Short mmCIF file of C-alpha atoms and ligand atoms in Angstrom, two decimals:
data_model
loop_
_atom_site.label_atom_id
_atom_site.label_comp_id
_atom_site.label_asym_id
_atom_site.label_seq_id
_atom_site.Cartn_x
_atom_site.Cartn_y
_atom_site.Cartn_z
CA UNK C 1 -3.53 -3.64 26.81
CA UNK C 2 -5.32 -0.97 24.45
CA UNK C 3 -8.00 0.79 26.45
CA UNK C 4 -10.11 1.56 23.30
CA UNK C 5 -12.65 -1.72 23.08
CA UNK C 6 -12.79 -2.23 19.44
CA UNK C 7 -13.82 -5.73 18.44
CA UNK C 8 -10.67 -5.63 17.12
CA UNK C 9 -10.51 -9.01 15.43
CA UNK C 10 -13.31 -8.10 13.21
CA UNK C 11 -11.99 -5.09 11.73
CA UNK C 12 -12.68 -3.88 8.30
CA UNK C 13 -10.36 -1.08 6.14
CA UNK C 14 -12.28 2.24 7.42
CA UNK C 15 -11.69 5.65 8.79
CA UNK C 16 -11.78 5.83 12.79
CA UNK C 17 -10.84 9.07 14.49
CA UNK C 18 -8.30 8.37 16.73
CA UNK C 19 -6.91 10.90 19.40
CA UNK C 20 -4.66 12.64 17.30
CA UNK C 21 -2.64 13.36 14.29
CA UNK C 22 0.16 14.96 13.30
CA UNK C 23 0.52 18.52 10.77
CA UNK C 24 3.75 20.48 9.66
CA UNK C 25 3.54 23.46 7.16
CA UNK C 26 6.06 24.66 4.38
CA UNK C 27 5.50 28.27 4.43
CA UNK C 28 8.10 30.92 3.80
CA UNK C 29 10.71 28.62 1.90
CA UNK C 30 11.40 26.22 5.08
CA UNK C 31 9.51 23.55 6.78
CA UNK C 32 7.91 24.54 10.30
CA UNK C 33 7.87 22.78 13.67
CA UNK C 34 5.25 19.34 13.78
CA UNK C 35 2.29 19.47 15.97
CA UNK C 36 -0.16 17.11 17.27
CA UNK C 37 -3.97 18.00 17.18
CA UNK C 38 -6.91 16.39 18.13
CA UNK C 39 -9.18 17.89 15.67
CA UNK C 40 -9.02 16.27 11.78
CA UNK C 41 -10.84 18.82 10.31
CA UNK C 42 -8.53 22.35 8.79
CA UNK C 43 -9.60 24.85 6.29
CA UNK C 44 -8.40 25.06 2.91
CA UNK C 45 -8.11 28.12 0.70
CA UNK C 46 -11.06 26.93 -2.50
CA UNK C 47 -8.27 28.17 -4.63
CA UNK C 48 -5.74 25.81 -2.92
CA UNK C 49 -3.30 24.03 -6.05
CA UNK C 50 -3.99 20.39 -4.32
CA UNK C 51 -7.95 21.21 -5.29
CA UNK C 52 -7.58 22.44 -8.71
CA UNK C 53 -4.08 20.93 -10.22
CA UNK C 54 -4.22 17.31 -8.32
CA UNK C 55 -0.77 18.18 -6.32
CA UNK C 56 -1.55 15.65 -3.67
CA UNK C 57 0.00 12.81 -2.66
CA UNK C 58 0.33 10.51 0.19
CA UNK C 59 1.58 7.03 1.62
CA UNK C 60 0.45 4.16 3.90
CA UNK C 61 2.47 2.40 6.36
CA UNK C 62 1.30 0.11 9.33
CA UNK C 63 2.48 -0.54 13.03
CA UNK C 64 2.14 -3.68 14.30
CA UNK C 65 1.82 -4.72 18.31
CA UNK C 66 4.11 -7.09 18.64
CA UNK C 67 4.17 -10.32 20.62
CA UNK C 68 6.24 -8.81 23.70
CA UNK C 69 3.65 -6.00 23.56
CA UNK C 70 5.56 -3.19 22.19
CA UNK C 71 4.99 -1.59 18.76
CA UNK C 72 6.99 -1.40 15.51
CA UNK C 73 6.18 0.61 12.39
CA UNK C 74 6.86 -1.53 9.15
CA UNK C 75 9.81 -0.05 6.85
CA UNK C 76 8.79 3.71 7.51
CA UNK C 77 11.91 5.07 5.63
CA UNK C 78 11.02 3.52 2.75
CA UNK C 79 7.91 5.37 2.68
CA UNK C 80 9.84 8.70 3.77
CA UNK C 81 12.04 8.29 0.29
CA UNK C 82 8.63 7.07 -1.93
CA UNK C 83 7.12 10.22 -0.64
CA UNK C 84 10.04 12.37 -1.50
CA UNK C 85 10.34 10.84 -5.20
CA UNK C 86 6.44 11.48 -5.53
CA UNK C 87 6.84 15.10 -4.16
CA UNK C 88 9.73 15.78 -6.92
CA UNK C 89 7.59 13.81 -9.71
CA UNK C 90 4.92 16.73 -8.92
CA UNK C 91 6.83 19.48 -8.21
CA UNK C 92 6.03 19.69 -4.72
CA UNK C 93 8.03 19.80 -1.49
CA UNK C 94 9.60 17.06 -0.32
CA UNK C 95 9.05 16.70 3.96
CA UNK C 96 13.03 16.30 4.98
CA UNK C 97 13.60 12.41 6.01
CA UNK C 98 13.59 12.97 9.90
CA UNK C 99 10.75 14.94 9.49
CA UNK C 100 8.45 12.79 7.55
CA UNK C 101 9.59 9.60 10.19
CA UNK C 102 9.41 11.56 13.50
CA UNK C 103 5.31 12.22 12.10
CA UNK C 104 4.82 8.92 11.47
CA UNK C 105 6.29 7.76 15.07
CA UNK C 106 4.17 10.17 16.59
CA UNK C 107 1.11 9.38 15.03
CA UNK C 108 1.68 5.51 16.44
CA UNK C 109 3.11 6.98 19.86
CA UNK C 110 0.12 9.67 20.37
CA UNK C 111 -2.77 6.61 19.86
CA UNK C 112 -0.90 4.03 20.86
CA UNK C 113 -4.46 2.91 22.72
CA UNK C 114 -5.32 2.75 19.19
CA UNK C 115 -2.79 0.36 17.87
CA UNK C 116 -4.83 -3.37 18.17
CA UNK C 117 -3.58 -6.10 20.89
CA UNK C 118 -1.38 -8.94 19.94
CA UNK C 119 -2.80 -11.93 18.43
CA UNK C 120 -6.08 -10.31 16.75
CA UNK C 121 -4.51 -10.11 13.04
CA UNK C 122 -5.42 -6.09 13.29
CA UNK C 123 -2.46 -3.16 13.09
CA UNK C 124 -2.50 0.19 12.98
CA UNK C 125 -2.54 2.19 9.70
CA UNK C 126 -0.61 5.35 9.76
CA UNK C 127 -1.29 7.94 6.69
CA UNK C 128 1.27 10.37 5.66
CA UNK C 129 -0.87 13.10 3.20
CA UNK C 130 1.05 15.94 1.46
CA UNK C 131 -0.78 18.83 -0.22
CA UNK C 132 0.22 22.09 -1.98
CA UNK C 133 -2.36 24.44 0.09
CA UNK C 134 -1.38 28.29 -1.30
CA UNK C 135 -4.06 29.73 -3.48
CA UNK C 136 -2.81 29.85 -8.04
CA UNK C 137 -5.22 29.85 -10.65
CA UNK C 138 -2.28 30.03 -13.66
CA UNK C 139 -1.20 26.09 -13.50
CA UNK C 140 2.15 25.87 -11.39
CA UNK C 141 3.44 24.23 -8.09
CA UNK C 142 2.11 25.83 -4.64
CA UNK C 143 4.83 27.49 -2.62
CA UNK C 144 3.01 26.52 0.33
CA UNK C 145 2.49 22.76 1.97
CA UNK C 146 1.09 20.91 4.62
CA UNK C 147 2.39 17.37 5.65
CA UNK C 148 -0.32 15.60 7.77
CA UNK C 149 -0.05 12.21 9.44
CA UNK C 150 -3.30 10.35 10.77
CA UNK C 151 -3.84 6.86 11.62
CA UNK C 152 -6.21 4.22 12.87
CA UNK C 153 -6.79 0.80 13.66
CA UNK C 154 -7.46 -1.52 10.70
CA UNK C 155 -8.27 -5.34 9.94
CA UNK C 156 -7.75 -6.78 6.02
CA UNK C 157 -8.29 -4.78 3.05
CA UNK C 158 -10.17 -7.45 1.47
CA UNK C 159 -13.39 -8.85 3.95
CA UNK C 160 -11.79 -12.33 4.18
CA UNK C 161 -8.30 -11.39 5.16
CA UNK C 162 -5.39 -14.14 3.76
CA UNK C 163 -8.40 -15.87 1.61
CA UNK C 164 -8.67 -16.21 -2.19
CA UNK C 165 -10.59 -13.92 -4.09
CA UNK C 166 -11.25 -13.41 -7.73
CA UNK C 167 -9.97 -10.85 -10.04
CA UNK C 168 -10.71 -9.72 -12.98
CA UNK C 169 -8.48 -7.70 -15.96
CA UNK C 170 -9.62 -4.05 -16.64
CA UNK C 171 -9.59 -3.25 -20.24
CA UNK C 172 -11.94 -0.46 -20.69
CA UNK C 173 -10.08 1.88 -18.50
CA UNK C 174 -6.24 2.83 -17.99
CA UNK C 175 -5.38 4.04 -15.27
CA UNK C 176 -1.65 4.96 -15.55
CA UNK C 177 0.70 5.73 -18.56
CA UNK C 178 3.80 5.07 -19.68
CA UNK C 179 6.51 7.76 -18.42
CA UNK C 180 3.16 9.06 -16.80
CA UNK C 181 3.18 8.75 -12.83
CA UNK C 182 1.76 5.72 -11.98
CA UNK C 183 5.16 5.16 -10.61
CA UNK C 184 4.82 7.44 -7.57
CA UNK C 185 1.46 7.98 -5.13
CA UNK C 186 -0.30 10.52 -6.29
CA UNK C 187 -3.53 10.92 -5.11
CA UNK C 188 -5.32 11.34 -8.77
CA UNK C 189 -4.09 7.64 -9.59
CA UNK C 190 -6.72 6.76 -7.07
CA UNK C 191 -9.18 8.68 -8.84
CA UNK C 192 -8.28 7.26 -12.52
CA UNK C 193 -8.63 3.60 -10.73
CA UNK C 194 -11.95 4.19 -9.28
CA UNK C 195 -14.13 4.03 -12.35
CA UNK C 196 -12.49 0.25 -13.14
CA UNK C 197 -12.19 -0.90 -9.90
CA UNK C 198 -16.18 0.20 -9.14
CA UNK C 199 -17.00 -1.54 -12.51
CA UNK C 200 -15.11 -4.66 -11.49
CA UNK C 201 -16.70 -4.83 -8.64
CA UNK C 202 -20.33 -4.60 -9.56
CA UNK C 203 -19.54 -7.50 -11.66
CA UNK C 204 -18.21 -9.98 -8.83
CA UNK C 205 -14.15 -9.14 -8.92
CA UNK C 206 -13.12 -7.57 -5.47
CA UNK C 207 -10.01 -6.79 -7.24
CA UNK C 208 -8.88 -5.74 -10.99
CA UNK C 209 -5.46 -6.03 -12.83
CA UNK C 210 -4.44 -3.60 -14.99
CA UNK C 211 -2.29 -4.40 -18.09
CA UNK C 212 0.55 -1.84 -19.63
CA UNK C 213 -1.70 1.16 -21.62
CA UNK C 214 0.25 1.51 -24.30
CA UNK C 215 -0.88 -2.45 -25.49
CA UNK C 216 -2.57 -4.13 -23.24
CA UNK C 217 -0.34 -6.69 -23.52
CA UNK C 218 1.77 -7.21 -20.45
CA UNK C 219 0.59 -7.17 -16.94
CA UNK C 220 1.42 -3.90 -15.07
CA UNK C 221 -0.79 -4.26 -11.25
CA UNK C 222 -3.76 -4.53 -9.24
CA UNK C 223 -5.42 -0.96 -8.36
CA UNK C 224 -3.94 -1.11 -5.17
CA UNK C 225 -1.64 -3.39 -4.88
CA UNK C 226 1.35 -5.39 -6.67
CA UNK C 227 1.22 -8.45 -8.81
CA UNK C 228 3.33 -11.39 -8.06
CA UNK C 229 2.97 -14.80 -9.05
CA UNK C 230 4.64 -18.13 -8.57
CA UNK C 231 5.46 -20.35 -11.66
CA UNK C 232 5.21 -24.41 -11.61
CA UNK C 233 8.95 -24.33 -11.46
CA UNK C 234 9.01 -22.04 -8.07
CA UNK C 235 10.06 -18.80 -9.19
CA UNK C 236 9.12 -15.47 -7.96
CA UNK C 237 7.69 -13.26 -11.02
CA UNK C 238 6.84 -9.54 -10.66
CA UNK C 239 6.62 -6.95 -13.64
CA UNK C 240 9.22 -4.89 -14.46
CA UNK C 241 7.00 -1.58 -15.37
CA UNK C 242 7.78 2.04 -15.48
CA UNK C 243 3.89 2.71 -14.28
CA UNK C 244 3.98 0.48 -11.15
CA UNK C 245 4.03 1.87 -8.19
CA UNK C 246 7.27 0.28 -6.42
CA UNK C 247 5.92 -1.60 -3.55
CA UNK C 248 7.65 -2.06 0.02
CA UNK C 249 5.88 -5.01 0.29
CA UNK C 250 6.53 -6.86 -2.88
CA UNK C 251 10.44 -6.13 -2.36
CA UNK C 252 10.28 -7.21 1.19
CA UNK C 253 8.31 -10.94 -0.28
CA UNK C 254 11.17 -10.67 -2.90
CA UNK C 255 13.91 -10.80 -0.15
CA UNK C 256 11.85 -12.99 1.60
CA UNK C 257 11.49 -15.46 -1.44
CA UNK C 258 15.06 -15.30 -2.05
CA UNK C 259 15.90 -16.66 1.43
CA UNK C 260 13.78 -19.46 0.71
CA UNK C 261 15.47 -20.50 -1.72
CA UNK C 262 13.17 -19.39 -4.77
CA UNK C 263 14.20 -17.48 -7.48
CA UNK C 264 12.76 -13.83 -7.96
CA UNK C 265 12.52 -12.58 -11.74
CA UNK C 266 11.58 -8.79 -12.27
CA UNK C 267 10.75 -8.32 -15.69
CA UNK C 268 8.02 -8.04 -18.40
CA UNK C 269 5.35 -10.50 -17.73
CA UNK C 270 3.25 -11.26 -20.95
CA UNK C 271 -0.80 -11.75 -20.36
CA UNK C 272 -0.48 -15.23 -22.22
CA UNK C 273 1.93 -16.24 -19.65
CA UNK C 274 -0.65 -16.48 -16.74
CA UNK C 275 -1.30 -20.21 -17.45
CA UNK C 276 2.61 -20.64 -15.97
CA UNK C 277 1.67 -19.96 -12.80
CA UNK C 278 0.23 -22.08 -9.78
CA UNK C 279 -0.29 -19.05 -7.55
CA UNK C 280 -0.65 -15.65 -7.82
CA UNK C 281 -0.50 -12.59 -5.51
CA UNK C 282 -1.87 -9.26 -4.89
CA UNK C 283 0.94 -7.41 -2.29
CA UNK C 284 0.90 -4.42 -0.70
CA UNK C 285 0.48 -2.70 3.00
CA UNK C 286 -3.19 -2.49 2.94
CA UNK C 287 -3.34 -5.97 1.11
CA UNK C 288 -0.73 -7.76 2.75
CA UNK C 289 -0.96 -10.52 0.78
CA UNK C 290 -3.85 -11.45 -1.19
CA UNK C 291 -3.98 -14.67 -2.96
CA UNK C 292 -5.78 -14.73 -6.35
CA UNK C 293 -7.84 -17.53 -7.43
CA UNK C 294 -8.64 -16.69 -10.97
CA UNK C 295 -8.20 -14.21 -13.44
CA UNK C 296 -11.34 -13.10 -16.00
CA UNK C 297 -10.21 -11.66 -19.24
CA UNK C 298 -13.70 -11.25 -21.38
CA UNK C 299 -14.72 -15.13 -21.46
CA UNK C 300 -11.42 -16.37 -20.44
CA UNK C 301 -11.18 -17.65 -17.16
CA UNK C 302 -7.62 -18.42 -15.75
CA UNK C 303 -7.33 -20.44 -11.87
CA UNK C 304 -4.25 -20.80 -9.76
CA UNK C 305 -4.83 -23.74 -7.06
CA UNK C 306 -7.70 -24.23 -4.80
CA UNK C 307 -10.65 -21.71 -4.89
CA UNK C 308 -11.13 -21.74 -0.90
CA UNK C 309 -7.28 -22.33 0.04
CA UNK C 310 -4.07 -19.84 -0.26
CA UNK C 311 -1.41 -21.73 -2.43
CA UNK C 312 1.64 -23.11 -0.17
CA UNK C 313 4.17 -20.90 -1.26
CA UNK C 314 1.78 -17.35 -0.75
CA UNK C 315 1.17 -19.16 2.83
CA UNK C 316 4.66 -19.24 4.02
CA UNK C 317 5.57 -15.80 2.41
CA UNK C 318 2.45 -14.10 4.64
CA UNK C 319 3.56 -16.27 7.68
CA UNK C 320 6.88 -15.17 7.41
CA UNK C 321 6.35 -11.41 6.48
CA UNK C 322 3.74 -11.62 9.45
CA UNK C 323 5.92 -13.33 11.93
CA UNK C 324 8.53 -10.85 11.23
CA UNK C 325 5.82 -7.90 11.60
CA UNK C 326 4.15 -8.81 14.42
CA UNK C 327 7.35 -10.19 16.49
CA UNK C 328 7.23 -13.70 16.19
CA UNK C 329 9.89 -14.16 14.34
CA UNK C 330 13.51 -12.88 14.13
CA UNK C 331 13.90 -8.85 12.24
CA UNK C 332 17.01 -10.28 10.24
CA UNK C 333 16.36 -7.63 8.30
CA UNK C 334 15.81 -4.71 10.65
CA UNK C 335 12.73 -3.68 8.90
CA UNK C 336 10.83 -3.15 12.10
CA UNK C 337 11.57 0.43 13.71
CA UNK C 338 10.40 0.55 17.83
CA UNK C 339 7.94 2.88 18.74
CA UNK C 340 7.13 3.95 22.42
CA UNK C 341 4.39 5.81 24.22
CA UNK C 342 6.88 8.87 24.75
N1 LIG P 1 0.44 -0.46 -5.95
C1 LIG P 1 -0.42 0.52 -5.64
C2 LIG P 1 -1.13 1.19 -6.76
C3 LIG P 1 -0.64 0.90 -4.31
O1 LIG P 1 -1.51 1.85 -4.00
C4 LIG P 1 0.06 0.23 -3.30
C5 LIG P 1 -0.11 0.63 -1.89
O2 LIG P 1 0.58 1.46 -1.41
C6 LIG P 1 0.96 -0.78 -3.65
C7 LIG P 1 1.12 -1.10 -4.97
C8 LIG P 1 1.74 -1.49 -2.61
O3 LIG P 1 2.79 -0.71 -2.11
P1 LIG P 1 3.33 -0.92 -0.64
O4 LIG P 1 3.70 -2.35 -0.54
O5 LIG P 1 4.51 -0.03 -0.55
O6 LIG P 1 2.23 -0.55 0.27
C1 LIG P 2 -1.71 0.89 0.90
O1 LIG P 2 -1.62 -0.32 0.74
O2 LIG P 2 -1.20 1.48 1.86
C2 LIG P 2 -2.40 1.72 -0.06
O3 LIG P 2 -2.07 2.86 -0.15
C3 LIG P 2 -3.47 1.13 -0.86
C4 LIG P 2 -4.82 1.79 -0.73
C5 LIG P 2 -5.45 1.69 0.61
C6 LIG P 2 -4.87 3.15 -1.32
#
């Protein structure tokens, strides 16, 4: 049992130091040894490239404590590879594969007081951060980078957990273009986001959908998370977008959905086409699986099923991804990787 007491079953999505977290530099053309520190805080040249030219990036992964009380990080190579594809995108430095996993292992295995107890519907959010730290003032990649790891107990991203809420479609801001890199996790698509998403919000939407930029015409994602819906004739439908990030999640539902039996369609998904669906989802690792009740477009107001009940499909997609996550039920997949205390 965790020794931290946390009312852990009341969690929200915020930064708690934990004991420790992870840092590896790039200095010199190679990657140095990982060490564990207590301390969050580092300095940073003020002419540092990640400050002035946006060469950031990071990812987010959780660990789960499963059912027979051990933990298991969620899919972490797939992060490892996103990472690596941002990194190129950017012209940074990719952190090696081994390197990038044994940080996130030892960011679970260090606070593994921190990771929440069975049964509370918490986990433990590890985040990988990559930035190009050597001083430049003509624009050009850094030749020196840190890879940091930090992590902490979390509950759902929205307030109600696996609960309808209601979006809304963001119009007035973009916030990634085509063949721009919306595609990979930078940290300045977080930045472009925030004006919409704050605006949304003020207005009533927890959440906002964002359509291609180019038209506004097709339905590209939720600021942080995937879109998926579910037609009236069961299929899975999730855009096919070059300005999508590619969500672990949504391809783990998709394999998921598959093995139920439903059929999973990746391709353009056309605004007028929302009134084809009888549920729709926001996905992602922060998100899980959101349901969406309704989605505003100016005075247009679309629904999907029951305003204070997830659809049935959504329902045994999160059980499922859930059970598999937290131990309950079978890894057919081998998605979950074993962490210890060592
Ligand atoms: N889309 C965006 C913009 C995100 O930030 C995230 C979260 O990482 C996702 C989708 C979901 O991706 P994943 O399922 O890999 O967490
Ligand atoms: C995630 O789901 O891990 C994300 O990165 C989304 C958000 C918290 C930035």
């Amino acid at each position: 049992m965790p020794q931290r007491q946390l009312d852990w079953s009341n969690l929200g999505f915020e930064y708690i130091r934990t004991d420790a977290c992870l840092r590896a530099d790039f200095t010199n053309g190679k990657w140095g040894e990982l060490a564990a520190c207590a301390d969050p805080m580092f300095s940073i040249h003020a002419a540092a490239v990640c400050l002035h030219y946006g060469q950031a990036c990071f990812e987010g992964l959780k660990a789960f404590r499963r059912k027979d009380g051990s933990a298991a990080l969620f899919r972490p190579h797939e992060n490892a590879k996103r990472m690596a594809d941002t990194a190129r995108r950017v012209m940074m430095e990719p952190p090696p594969l081994e390197l990038f996993i044994d940080a996130v292992k030892k960011t679970v295995a260090l606070n593994m007081d921190w990771v929440p107890p069975y049964g509370t519907g918490a986990s433990f959010y590890v985040r990988p951060l990559l930035i190009g730290t050597s001083p430049r003032v003509g624009v050009g990649p850094a030749s020196e980078y840190s890879l940091f790891s930090l992590g902490m107990p979390v509950g759902p991203y929205y307030k109600n957990g696996f609960f309808p809420v209601k979006a809304c479609i963001q119009e007035l801001y973009d916030r990634a273009a085509p063949l721009g890199v919306g595609n990979v996790k930078v940290a300045g698509n977080y930045a472009a986001g925030m004006y919409g998403d704050f605006e949304g919000k003020h207005k009533g939407y927890p959440i906002c959908l964002y359509l291609d930029s180019a038209c506004h015409r097709y339905i590209d994602e939720f600021g942080t998370s995937n879109f998926f819906g579910i037609t009236k004739d069961d299929r899975y439908v999730t855009p096919d977008s070059g300005s999508i990030l590619p969500s672990i999640t949504n391809r783990s539902l998709q394999t998921i959905a598959e093995s139920m039996g439903l059929k999973v369609e990746r391709r353009k998904i056309d605004i007028e086409e929302l009134p084809d669906f009888k549920e729709i989802g926001a996905c992602g690792t922060a998100a899980v699986i959101t349901p969406v009740y309704s989605v505003t477009r100016g005075d247009k107001v679309y629904t999907f099923g029951k305003e204070n009940e997830a659809g049935e499909t959504l329902t045994r997609l999160f059980k499922e991804i859930q059970g598999i996550q937290y131990g309950e039920l079978e890894d057919k997949y081998g998605w979950m990787l074993p962490v210890g205390k060592d």
